[in-house]
XYZ file of N, CA, C and O in Angstrom:
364
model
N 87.619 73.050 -14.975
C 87.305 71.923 -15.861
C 87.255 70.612 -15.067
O 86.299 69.868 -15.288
N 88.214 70.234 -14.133
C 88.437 69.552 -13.397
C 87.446 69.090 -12.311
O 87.312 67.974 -11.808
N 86.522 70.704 -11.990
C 85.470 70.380 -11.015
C 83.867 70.176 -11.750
O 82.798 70.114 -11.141
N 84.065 70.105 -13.097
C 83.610 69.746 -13.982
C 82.647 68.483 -14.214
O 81.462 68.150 -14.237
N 84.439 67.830 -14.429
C 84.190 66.772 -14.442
C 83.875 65.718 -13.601
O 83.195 64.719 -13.832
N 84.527 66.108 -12.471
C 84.409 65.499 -11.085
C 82.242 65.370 -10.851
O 81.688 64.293 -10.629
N 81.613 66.479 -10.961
C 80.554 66.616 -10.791
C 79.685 65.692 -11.714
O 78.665 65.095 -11.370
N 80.322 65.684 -13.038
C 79.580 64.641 -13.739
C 79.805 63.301 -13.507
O 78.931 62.441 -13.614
N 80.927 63.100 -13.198
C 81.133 61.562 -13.069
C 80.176 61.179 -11.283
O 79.448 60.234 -10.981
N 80.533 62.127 -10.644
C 79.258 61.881 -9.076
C 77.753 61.829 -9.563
O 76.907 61.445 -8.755
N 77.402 62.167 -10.749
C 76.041 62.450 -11.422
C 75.973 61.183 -11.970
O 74.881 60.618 -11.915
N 76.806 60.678 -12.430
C 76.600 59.547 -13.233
C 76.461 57.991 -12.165
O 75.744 56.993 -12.233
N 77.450 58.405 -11.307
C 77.177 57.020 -10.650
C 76.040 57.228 -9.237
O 76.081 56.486 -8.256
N 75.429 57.947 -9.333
C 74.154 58.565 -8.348
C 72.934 58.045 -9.139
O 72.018 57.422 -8.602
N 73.009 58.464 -10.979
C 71.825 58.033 -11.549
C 71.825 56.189 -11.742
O 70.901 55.389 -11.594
N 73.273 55.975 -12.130
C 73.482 54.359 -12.106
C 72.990 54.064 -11.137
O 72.275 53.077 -11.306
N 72.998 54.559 -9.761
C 72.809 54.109 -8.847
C 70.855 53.613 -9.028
O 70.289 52.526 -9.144
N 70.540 54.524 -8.991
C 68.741 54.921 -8.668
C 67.795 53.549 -9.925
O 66.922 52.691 -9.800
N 68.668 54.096 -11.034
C 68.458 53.562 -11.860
C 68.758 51.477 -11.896
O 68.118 50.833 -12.727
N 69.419 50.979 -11.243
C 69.779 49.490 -11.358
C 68.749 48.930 -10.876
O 68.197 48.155 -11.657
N 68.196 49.062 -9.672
C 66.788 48.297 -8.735
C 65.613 48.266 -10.187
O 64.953 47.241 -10.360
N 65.445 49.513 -11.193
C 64.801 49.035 -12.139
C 65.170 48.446 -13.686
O 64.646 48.233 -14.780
N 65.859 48.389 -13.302
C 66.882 47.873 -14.741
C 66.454 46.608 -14.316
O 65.420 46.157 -14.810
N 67.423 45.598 -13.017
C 67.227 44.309 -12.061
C 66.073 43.723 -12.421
O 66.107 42.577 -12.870
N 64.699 44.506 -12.265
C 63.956 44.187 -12.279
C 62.674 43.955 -13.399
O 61.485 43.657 -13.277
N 63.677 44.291 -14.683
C 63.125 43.986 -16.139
C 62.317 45.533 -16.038
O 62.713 45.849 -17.161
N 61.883 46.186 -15.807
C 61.148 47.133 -15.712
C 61.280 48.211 -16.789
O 60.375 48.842 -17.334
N 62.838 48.302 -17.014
C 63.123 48.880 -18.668
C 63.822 48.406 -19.339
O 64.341 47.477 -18.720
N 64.220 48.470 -20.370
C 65.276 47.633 -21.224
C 66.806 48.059 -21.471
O 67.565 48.277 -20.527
N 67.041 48.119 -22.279
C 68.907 47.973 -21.824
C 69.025 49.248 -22.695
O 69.947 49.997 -22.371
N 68.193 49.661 -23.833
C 68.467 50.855 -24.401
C 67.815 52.444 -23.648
O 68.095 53.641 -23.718
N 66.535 51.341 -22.741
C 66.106 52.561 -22.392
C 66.499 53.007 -21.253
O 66.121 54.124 -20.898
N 67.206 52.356 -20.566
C 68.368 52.290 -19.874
C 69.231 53.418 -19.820
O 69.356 54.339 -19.014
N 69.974 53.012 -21.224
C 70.958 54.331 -21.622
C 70.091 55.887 -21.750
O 70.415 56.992 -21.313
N 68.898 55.466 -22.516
C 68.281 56.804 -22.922
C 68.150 57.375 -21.523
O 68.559 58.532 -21.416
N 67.720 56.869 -20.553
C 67.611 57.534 -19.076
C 68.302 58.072 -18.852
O 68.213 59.299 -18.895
N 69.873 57.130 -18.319
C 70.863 57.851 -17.840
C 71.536 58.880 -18.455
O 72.448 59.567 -17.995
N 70.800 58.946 -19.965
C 72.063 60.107 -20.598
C 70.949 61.210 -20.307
O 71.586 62.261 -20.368
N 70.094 61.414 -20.124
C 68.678 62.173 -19.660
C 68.951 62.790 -18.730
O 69.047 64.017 -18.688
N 69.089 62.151 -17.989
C 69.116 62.049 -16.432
C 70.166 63.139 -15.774
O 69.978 64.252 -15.283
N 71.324 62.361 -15.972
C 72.622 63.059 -15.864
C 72.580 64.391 -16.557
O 72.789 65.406 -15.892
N 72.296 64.472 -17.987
C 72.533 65.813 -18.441
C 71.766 66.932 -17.489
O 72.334 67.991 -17.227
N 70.565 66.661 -17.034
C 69.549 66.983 -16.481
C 70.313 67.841 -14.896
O 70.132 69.001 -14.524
N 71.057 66.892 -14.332
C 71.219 66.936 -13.062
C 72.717 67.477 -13.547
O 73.211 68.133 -12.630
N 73.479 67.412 -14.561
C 74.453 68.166 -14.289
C 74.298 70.011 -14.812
O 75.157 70.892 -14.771
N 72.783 70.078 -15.302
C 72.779 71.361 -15.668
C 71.794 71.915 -14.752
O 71.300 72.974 -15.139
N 71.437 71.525 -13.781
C 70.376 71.999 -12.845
C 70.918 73.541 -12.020
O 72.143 73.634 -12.089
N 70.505 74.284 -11.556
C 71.327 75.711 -11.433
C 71.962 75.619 -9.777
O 72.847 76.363 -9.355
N 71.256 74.486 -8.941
C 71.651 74.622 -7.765
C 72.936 74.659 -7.736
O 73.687 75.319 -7.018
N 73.263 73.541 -8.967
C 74.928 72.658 -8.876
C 74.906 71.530 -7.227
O 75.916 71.133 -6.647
N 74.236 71.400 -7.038
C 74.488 70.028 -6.040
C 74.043 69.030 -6.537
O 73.274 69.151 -7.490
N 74.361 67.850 -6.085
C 73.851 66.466 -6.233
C 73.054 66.103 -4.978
O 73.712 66.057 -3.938
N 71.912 65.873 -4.914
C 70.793 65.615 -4.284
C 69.985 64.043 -4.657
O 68.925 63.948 -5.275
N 70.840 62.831 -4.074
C 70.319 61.431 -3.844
C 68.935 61.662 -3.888
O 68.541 61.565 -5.050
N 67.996 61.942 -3.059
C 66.771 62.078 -3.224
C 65.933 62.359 -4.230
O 64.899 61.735 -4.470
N 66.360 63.312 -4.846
C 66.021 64.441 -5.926
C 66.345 63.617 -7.709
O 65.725 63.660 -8.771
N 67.512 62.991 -7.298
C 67.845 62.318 -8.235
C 67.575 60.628 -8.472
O 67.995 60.030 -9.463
N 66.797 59.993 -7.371
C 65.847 58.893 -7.252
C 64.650 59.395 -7.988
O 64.236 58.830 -9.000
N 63.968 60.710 -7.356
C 62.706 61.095 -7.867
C 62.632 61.410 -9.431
O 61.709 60.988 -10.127
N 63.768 62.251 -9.966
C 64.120 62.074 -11.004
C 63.978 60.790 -11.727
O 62.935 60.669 -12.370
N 65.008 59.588 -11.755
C 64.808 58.572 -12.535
C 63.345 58.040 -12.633
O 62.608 57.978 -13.616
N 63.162 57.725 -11.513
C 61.984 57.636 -10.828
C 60.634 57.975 -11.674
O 59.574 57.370 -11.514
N 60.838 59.026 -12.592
C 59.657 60.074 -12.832
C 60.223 59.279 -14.400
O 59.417 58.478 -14.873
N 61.284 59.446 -15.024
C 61.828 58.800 -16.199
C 61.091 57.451 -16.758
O 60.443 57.210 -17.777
N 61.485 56.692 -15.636
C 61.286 54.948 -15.730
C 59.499 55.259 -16.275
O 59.122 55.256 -17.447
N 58.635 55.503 -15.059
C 57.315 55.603 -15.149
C 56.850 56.334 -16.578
O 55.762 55.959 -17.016
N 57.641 57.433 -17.412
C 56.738 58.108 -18.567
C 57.742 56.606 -19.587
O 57.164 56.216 -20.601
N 58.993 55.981 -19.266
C 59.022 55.206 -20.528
C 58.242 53.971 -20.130
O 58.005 53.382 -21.185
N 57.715 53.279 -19.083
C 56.724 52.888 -19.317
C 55.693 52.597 -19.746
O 55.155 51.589 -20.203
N 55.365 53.964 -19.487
C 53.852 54.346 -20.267
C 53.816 54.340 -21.554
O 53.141 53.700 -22.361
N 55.001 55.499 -21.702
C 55.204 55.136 -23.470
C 55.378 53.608 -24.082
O 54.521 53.078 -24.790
N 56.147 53.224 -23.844
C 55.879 51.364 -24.338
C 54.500 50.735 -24.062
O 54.158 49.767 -24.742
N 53.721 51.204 -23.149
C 52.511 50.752 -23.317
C 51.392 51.386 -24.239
O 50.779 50.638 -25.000
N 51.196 52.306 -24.212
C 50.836 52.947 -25.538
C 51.396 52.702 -26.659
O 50.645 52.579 -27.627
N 52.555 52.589 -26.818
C 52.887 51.914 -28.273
C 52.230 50.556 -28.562
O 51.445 50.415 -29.499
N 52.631 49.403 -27.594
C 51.889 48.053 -27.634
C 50.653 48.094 -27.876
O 50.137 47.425 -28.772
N 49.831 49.111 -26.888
C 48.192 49.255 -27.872
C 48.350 49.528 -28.788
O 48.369 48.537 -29.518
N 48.518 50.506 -29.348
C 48.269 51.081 -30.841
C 48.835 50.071 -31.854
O 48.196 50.040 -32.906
N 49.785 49.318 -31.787
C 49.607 47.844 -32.543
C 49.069 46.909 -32.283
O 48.930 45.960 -33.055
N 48.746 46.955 -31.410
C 47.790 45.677 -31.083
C 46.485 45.938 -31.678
O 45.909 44.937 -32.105
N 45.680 47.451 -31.848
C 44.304 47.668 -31.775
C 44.747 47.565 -33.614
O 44.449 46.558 -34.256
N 45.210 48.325 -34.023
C 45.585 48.042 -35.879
C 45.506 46.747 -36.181
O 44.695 46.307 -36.996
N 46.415 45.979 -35.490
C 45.713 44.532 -36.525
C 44.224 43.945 -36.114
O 43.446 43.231 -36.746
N 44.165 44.383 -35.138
C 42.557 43.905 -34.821
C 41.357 44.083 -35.589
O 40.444 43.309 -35.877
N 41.642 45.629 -35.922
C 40.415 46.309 -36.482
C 40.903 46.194 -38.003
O 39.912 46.606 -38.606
N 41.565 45.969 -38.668
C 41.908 46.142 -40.132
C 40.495 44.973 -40.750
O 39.607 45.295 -41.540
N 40.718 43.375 -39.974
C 39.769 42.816 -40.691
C 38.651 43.231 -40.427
O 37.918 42.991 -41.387
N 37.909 43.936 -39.305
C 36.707 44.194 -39.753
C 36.018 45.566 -40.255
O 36.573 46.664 -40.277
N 34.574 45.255 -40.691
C 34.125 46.560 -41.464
C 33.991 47.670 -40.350
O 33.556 47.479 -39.214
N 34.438 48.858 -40.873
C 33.703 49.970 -39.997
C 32.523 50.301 -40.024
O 32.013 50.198 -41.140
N 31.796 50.707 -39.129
C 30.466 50.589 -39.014
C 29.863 51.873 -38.196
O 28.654 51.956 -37.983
């Protein structure tokens, strides 16, 4: 249990780690933040190798940050294009 826990808490401050340079840098927000790291970590503490791999776990967040990106940008269109098009006729 003990080596358990030990492994998650090295998981956790590995993803804190990867994860702050884009936090710093406005790049995600403070919830999506959390949604990462609880992602992240679960991710890397159930992986079958059982190691913690710095690299692996940069590329990881890494891969995170970029799809919630995207997703917030696709959301911002799709409200943005709705009020646009409501006033005019379809044609």
């Amino acid at each position: 249990y003990m080596k358990k826990l030990h492994m998650q808490e090295r998981a956790i401050e590995e993803v804190k780690l990867a994860l702050k340079p884009f936090y710093q840098k406005r790049e995600i927000t403070k919830e999506e933040y959390k949604e990462i790291l609880g992602k992240a970590v679960q991710k890397v503490c159930h992986s079958k190798s059982g190691e913690i791999n710095p690299v692996k776990v940069a590329n990881l967040v890494k891969a995170y940050v970029d799809k919630y990106k995207h997703a917030r940008k696709h959301k911002k269109e799709e409200t943005g294009d709705d009020s646009q098009t409501s006033g005019q006729p379809n044609n």
